[in-house]
Tab-separated table of C-alpha atoms and ligand atoms in Angstrom:
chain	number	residue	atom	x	y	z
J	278	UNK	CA	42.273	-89.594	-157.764
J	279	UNK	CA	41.442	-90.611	-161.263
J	280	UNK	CA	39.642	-87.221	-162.034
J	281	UNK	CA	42.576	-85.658	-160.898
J	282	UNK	CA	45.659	-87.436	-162.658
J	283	UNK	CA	47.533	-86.239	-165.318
J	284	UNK	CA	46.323	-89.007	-168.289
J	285	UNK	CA	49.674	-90.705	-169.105
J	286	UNK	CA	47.919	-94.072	-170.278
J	287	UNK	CA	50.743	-96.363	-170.253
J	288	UNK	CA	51.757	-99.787	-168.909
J	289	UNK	CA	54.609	-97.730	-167.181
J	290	UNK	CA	54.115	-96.763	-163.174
J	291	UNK	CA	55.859	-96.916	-159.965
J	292	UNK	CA	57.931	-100.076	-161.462
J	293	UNK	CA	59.497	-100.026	-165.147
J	294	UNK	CA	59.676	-103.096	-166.921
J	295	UNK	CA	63.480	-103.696	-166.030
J	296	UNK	CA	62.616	-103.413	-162.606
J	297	UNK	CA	59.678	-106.174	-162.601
J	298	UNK	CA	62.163	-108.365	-164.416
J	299	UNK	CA	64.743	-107.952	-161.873
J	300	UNK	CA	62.135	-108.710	-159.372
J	301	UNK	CA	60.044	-111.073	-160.967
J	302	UNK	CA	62.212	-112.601	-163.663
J	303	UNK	CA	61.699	-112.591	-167.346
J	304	UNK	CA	58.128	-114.981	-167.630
J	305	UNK	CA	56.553	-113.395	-164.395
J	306	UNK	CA	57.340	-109.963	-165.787
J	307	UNK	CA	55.656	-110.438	-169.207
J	308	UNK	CA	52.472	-111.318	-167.291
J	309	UNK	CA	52.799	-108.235	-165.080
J	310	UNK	CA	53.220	-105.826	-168.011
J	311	UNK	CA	50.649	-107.813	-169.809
J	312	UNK	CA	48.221	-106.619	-167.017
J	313	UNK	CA	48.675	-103.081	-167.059
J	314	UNK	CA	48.559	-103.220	-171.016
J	315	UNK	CA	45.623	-105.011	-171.134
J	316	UNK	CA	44.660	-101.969	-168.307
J	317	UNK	CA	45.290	-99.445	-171.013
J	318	UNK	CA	43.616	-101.276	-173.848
J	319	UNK	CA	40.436	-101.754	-171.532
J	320	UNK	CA	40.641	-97.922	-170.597
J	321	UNK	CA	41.038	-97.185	-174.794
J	322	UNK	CA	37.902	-99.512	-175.566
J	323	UNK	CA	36.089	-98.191	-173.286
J	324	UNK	CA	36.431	-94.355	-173.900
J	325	UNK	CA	35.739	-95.591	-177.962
J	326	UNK	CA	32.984	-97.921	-177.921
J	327	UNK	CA	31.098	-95.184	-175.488
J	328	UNK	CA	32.386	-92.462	-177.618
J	329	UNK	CA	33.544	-90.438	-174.388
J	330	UNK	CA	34.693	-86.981	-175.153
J	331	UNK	CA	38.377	-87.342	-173.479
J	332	UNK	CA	41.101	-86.447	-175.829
J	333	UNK	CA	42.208	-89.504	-176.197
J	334	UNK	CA	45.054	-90.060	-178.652
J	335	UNK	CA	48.033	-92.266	-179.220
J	336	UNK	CA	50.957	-90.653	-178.078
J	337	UNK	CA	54.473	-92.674	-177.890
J	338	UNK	CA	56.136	-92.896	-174.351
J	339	UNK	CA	59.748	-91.200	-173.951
J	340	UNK	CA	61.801	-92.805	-170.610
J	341	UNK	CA	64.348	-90.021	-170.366
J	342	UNK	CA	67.774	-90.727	-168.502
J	343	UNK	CA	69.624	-88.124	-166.490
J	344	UNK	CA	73.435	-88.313	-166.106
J	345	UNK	CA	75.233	-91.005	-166.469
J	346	UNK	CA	72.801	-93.107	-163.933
J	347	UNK	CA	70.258	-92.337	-165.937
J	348	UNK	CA	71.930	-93.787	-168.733
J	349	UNK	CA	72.123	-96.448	-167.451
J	350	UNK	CA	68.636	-97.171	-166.125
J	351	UNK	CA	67.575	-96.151	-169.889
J	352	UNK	CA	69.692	-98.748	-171.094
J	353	UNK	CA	68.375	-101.109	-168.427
J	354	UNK	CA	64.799	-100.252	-169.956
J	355	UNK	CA	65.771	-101.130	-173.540
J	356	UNK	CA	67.677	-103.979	-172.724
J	357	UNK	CA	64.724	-105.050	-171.106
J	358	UNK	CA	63.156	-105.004	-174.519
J	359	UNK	CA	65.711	-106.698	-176.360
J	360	UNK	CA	66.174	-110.531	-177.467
J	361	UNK	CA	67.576	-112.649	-174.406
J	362	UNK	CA	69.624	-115.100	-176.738
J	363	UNK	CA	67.978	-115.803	-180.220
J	364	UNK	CA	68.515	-112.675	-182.453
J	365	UNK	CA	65.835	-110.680	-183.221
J	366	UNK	CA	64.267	-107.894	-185.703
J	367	UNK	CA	65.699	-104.180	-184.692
J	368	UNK	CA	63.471	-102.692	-182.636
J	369	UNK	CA	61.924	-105.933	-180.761
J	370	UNK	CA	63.063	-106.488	-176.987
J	371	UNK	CA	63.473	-110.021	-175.617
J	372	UNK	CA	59.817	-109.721	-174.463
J	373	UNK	CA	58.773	-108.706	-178.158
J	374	UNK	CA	58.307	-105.133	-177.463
J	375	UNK	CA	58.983	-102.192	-179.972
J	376	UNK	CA	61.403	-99.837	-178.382
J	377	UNK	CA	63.858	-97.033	-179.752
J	378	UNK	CA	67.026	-96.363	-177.570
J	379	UNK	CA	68.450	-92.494	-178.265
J	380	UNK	CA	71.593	-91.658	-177.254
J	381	UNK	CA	72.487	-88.119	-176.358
J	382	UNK	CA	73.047	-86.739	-179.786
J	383	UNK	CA	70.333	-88.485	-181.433
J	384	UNK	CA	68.036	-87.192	-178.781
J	385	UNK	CA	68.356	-83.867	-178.636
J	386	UNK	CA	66.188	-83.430	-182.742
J	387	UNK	CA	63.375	-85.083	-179.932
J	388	UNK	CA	64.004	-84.303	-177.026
J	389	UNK	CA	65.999	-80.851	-176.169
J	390	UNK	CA	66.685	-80.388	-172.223
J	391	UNK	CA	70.524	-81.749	-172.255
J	392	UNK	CA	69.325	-85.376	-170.992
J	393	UNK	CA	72.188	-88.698	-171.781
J	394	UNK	CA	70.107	-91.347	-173.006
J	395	UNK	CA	66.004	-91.557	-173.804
J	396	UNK	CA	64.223	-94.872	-174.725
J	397	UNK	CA	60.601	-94.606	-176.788
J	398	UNK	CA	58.045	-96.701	-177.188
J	399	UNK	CA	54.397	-96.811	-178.671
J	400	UNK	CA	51.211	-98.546	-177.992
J	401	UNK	CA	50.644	-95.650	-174.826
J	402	UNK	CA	47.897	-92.778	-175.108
J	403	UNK	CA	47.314	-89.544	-173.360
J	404	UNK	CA	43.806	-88.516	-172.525
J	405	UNK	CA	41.583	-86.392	-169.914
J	406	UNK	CA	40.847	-88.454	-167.013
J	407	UNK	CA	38.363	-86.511	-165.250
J	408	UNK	CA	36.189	-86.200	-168.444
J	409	UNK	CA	36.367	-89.927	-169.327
J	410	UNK	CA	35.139	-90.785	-165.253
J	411	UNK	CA	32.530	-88.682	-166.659
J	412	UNK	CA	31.855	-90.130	-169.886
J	413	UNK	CA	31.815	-93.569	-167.714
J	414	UNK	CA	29.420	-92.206	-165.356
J	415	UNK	CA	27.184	-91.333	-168.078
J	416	UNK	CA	27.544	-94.433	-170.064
J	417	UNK	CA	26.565	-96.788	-167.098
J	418	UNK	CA	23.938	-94.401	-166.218
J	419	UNK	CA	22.411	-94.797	-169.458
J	420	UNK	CA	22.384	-98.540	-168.883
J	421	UNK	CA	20.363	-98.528	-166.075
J	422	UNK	CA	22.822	-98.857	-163.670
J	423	UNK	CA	22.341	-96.529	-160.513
J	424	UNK	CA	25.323	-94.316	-159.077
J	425	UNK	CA	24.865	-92.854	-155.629
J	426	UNK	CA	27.056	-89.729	-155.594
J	427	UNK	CA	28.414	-87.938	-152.294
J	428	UNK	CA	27.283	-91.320	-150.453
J	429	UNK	CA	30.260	-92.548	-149.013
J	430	UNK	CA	30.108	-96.448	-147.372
J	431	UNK	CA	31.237	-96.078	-143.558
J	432	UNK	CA	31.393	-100.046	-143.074
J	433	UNK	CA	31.410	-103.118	-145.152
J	434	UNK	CA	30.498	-106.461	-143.129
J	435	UNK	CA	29.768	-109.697	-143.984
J	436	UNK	CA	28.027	-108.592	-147.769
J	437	UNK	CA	26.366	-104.980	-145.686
J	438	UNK	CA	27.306	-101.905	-146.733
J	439	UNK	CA	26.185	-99.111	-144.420
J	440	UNK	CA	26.330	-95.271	-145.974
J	441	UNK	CA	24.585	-92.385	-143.718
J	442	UNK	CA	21.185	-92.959	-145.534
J	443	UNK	CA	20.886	-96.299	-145.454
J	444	UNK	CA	22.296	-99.632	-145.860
J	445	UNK	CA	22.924	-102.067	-149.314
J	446	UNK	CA	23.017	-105.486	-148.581
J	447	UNK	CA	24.502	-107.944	-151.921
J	448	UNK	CA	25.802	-111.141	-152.778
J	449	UNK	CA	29.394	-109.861	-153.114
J	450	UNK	CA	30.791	-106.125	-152.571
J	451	UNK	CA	33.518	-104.882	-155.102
J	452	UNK	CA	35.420	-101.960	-152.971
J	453	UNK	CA	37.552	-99.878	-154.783
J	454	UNK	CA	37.890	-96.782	-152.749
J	455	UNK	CA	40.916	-94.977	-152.287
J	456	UNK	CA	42.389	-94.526	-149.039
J	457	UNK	CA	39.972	-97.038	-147.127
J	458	UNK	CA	39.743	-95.870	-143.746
J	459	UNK	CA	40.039	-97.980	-140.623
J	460	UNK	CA	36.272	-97.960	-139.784
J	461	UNK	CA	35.306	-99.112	-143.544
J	462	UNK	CA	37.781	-101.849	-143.314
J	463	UNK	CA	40.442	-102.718	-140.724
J	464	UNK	CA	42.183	-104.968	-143.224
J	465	UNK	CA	42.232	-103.075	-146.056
J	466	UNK	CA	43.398	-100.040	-144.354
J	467	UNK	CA	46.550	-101.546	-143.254
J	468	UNK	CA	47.142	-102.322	-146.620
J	469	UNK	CA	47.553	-99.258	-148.798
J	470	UNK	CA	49.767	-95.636	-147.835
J	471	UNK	CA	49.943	-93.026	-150.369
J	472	UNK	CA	52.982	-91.172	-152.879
J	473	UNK	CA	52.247	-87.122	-152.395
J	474	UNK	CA	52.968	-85.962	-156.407
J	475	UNK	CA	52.048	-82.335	-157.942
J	476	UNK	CA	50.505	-80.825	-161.214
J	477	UNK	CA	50.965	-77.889	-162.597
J	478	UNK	CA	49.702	-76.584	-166.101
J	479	UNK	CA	50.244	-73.416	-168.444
J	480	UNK	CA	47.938	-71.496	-170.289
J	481	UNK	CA	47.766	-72.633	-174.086
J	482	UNK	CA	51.170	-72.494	-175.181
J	483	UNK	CA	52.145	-70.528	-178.488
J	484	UNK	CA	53.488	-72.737	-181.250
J	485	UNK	CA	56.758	-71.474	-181.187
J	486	UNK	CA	57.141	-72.840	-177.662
J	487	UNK	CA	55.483	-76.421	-179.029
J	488	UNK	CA	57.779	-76.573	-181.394
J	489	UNK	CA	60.887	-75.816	-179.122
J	490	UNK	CA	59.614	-78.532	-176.930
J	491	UNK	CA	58.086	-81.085	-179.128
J	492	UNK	CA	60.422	-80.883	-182.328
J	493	UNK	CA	59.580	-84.139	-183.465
J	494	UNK	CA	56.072	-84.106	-182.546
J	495	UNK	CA	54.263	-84.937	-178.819
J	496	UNK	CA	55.741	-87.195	-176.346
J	497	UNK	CA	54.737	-87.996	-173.021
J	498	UNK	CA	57.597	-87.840	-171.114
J	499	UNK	CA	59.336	-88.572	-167.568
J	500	UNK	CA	63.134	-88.984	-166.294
J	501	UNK	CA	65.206	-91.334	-164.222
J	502	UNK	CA	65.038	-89.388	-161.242
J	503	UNK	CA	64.124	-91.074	-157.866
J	504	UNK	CA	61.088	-88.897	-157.748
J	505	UNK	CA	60.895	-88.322	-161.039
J	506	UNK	CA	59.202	-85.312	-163.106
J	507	UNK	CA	56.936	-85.886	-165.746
J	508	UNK	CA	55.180	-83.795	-168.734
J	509	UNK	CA	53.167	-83.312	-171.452
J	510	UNK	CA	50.933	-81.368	-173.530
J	511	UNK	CA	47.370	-81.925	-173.116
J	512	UNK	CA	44.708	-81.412	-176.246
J	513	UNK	CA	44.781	-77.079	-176.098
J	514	UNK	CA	48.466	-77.194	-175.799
J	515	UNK	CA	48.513	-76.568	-172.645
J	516	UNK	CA	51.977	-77.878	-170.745
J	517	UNK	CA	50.660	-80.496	-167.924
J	518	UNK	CA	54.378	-80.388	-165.685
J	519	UNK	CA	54.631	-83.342	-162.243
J	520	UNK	CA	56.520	-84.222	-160.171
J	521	UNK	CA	57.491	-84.395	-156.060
J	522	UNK	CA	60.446	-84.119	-153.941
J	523	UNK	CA	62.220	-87.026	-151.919
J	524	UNK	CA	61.532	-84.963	-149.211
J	525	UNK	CA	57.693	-84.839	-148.828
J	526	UNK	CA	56.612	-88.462	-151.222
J	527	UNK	CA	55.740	-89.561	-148.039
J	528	UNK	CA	54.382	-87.052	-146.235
J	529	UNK	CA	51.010	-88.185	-144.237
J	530	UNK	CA	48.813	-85.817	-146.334
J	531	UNK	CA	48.779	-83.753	-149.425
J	532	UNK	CA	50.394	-80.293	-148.543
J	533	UNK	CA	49.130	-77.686	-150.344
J	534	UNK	CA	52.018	-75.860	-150.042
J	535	UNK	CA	53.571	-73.947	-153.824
J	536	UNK	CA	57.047	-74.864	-152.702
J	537	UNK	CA	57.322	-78.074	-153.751
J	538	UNK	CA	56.202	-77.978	-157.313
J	539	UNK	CA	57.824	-74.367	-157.752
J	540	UNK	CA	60.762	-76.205	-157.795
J	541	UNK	CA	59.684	-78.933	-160.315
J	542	UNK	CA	58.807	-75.919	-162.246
J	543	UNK	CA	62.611	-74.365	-161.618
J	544	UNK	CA	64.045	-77.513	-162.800
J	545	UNK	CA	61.643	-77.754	-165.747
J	546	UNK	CA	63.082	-74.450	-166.693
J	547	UNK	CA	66.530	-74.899	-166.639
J	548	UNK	CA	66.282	-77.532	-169.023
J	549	UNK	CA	63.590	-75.568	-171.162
J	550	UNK	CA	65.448	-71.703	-170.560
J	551	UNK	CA	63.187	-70.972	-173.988
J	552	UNK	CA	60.096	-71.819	-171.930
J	553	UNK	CA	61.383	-69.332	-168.661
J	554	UNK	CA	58.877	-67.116	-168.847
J	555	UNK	CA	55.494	-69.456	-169.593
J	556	UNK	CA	53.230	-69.233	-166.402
J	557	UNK	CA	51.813	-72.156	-164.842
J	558	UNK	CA	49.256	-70.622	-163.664
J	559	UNK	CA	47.046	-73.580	-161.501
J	560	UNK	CA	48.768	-76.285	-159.568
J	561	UNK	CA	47.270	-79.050	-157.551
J	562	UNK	CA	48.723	-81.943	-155.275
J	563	UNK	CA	47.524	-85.475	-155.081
J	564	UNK	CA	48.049	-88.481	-153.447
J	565	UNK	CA	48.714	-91.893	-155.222
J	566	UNK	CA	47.679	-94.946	-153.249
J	567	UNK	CA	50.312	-97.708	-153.152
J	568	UNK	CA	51.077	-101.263	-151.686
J	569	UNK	CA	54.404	-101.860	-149.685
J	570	UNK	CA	55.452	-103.790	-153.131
J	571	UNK	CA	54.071	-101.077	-155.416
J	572	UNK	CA	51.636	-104.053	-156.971
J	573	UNK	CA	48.220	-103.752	-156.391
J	574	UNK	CA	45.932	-105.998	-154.264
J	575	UNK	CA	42.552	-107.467	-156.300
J	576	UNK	CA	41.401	-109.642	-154.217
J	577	UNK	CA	38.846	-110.689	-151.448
J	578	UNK	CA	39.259	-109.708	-147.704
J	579	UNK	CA	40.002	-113.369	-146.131
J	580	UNK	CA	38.242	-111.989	-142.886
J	581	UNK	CA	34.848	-111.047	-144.759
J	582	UNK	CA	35.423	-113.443	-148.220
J	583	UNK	CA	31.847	-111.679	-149.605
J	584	UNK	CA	34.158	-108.039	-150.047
J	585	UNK	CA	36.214	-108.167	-152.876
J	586	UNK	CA	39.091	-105.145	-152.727
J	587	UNK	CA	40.757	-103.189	-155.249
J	588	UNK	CA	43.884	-101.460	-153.181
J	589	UNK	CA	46.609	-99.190	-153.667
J	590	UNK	CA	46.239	-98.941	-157.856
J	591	UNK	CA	49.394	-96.426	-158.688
J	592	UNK	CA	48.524	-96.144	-162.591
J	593	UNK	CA	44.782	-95.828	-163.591
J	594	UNK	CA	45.787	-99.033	-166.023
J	595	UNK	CA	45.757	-100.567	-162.829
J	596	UNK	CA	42.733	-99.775	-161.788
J	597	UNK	CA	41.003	-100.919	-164.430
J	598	UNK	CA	42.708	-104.076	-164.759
J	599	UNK	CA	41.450	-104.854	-161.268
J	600	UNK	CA	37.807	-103.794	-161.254
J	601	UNK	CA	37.458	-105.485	-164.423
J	602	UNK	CA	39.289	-108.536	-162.722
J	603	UNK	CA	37.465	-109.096	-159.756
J	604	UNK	CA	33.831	-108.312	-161.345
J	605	UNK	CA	35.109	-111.326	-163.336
J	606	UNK	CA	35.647	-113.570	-160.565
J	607	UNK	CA	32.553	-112.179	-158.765
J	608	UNK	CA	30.582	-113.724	-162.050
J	609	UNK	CA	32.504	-116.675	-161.602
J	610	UNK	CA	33.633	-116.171	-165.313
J	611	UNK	CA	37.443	-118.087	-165.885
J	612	UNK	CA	40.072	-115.833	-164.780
J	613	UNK	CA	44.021	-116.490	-164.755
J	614	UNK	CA	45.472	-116.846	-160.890
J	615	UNK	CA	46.896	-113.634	-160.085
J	616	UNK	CA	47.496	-114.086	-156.407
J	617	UNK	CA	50.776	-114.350	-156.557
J	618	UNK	CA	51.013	-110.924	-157.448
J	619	UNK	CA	48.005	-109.250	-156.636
J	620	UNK	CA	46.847	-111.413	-153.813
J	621	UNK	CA	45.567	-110.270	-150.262
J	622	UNK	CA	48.787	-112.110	-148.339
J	623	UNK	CA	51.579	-112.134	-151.007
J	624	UNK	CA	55.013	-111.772	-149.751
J	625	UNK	CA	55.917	-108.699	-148.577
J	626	UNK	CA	59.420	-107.066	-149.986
J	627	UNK	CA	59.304	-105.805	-146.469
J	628	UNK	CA	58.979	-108.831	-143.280
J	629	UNK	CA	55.541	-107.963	-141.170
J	630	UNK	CA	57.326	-108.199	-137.732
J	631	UNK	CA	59.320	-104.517	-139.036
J	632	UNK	CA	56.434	-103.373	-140.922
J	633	UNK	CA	54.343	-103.275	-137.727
J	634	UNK	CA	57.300	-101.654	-135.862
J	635	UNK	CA	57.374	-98.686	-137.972
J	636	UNK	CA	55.148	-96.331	-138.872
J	637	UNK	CA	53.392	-96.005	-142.204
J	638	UNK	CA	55.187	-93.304	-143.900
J	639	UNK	CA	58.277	-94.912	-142.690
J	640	UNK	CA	57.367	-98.825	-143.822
J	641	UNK	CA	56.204	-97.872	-147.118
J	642	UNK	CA	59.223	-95.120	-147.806
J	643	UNK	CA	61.170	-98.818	-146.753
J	644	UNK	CA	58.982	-100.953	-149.077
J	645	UNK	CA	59.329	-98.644	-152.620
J	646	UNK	CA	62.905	-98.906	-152.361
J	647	UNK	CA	63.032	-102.465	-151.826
J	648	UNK	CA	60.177	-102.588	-154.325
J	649	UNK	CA	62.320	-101.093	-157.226
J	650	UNK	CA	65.453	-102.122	-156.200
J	651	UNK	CA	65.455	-105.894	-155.231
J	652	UNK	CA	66.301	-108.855	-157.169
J	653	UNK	CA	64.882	-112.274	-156.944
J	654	UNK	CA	67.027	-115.204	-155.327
J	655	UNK	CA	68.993	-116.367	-157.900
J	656	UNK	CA	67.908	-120.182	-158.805
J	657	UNK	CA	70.024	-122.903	-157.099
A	209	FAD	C1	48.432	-86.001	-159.330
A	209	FAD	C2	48.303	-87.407	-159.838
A	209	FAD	C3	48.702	-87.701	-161.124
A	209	FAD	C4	48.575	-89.002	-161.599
A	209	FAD	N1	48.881	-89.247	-162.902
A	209	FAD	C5	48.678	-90.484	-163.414
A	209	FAD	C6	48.891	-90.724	-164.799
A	209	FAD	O1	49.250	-89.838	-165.560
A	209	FAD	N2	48.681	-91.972	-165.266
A	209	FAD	C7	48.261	-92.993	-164.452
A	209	FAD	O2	48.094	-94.119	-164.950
A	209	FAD	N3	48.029	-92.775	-163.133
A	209	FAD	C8	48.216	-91.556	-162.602
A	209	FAD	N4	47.959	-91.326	-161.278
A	209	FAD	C9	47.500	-92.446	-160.442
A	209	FAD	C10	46.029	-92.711	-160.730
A	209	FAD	O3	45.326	-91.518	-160.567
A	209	FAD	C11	45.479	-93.777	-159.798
A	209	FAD	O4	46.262	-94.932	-159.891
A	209	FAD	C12	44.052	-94.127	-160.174
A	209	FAD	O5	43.291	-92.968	-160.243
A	209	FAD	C13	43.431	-95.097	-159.178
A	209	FAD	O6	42.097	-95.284	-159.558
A	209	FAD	P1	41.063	-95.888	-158.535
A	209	FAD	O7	39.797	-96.131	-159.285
A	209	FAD	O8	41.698	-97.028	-157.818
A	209	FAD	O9	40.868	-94.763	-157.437
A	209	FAD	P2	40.086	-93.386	-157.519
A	209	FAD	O10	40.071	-92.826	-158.876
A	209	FAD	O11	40.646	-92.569	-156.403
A	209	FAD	O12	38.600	-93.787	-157.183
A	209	FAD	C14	38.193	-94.118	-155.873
A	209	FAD	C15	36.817	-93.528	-155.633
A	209	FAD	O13	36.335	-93.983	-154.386
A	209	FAD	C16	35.658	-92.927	-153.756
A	209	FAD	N5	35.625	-93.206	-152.322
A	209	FAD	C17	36.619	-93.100	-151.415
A	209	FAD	N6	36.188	-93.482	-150.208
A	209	FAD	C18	34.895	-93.859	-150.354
A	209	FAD	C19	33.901	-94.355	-149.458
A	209	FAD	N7	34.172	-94.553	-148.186
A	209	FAD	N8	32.663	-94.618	-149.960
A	209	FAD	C20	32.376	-94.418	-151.287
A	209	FAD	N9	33.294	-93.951	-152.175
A	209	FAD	C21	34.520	-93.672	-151.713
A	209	FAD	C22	36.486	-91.708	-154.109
A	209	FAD	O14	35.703	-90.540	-153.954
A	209	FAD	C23	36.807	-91.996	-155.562
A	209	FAD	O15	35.817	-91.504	-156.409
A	209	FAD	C24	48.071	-90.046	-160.764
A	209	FAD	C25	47.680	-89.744	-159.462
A	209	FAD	C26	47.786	-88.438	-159.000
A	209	FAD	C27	47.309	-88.158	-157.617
């Protein structure tokens, strides 16, 4: 999945900040969104100190709002930013994060496409995923490490892994497949479903066109929709265009159908009528694991405490945050307590009993709405 992403590197996913503070509340959030920035920061290191040839480059993040709902969820996001009670510099949110809030008029010198309301921030990246798994690879391979390639594990019991050439046997097992099937782990399969989202990129894309898109200079980019579309420009200029339909987020496998990203690419052009005639000429669907709360599990499997799991990561920040997490804990090295948010049996936004009623595309369809859309109890 990570090969295949589009290399937004930003502490943004499934939930915006506003939405883990409505959730979480103001302390709880900071430590969330600490996580997935320390994600990117490991993710930057990494690709640095190894040198990896990725394209990474700092590139400032631009939440874009859509009607007047989506002027309100950008306002939400910068307000989310901004000083609870004691005043503070321009610019600094109540968590201490640099934001800029645009308003339709001041948006359009940065943002064409007739949007209400954008809110920016720095300290994100853009980069090619597939090429940095690669530059990993290649690093650890250097080190001695060994990677087993087109060997998948079948089963993972009590510290055995068995693949079809053999078995491993270890101390402790870090797993962080995607999709972990039934037979690999009962557990862990209950655990995760997936969010269907499509790619599609141009050819290298004139200047003129840059220019009309970009005018201020490269953004990555997404909106306020429910399933919202996302772009930007990768390293050759090329446009990288995502996005889904409500319709088929939850579909139980990646449809390969044009249909649904043809019309990401309609609405794309709409906005962008200078752009109407730019091919995209590859497109490609994937499938984002999630948890029913949209928060991913790092933890061990209570029912075989020698596997370790990394589940349902939607943001490759995530990810890395996790592995890096639990091969901490696995070394015994002093780690925060996460389990209240990351644990194996956190609360669920969506009670067990109804969970185990439905079926999964309809529990977790269930689950991301509750996920981004409830508030904690208020305190008594
Ligand atoms: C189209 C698309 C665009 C995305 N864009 C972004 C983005 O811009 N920014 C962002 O932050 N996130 C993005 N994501 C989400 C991001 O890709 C994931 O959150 C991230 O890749 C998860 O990383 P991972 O290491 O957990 O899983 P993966 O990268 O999927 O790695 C899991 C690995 O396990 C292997 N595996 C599976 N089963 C077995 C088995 N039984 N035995 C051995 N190996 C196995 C798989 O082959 C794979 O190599 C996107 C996802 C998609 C699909």
């Amino acid at each position: 999945m990570s090969g295949r992403s589009s290399g937004f590197l930003t502490p943004d996913s499934e939930l915006q900040l506003s939405e883990l503070i409505r959730t979480f509340g103001p302390t709880a959030a900071a430590r969330i969104w600490g996580v997935a920035t320390r994600g990117v920061d490991l993710i930057v290191t990494t690709a640095k100190r190894g040198r990896f040839d990725c394209d990474l480059e700092p590139q400032d993040s631009l939440f874009l709002g859509i009607g007047r709902s989506g002027a309100h969820q950008v306002m939400a996001e910068a307000n989310a930013r901004r000083p609870a009670r004691a005043p503070r510099p321009a610019g600094r949110g109540s968590l201490g994060y640099r934001y800029r809030h645009y308003h339709a008029d001041q948006l359009r010198s940065v943002n064409p496409g007739g949007y209400q309301a954008g809110v920016r921030y720095s300290g994100t990246y853009t980069f090619d995923p597939f090429r940095y798994c690669q530059g990993l690879k290649d690093d650890l391979a250097a080190k001695g490490v060994r990677i087993f390639e087109r060997s998948p594990a079948r089963r993972i019991r009590a510290g055995t892994v068995e693949t079809p050439n053999g078995r491993v046997r270890a101390g402790q097992v870090i797993v962080c497949v995607d999709q972990p099937s039934r037979r690999l782990s009962p557990g862990a399969s209950r655990k995760y479903y997936h969010a269907l989202t499509y790619l599609a990129l141009t050819e290298p894309l004139p200047e003129v066109a840059i220019r009309s898109l970009f005018p201020d200079g490269r953004l990555q980019r997404w909106d306020s929709q429910q399933v919202y579309d996302y772009y930007r420009l990768t390293r050759d200029n090329r446009l990288l265009l995502g996005g889904g339909s409500l319709l088929t987020t939850f579909a139980p496998r990646a449809l390969r159908t044009p249909r649904i990203i043809a019309r990401v690419i309609a609405r794309f052009r709409r906005r962008f009528p200078a752009l109407a005639r730019v091919p995209f000429t590859r497109y490609w669907p994937g499938l984002i694991d999630i948890t029913v709360d949209l928060l991913p599990i790092a933890d061990r499997d209570p029912k075989d405490p020698l596997a370790w799991y990394v589940i349902g990561c939607a943001g490759l920040p995530w990810a890395a945050w996790c592995g890096d997490h639990l091969a901490r804990r696995c070394l015994h090295q002093p780690t925060e307590d996460y389990d209240r948010f990351f644990g194996w049996d956190r609360p669920s936004p969506i009670p067990g009993p109804v969970l185990r009623i439905l079926r999964k595309p309809a529990a977790f369809a269930l689950g991301y709405f509750a996920a981004k859309h409830r508030r904690r109890p208020a305190a008594r």
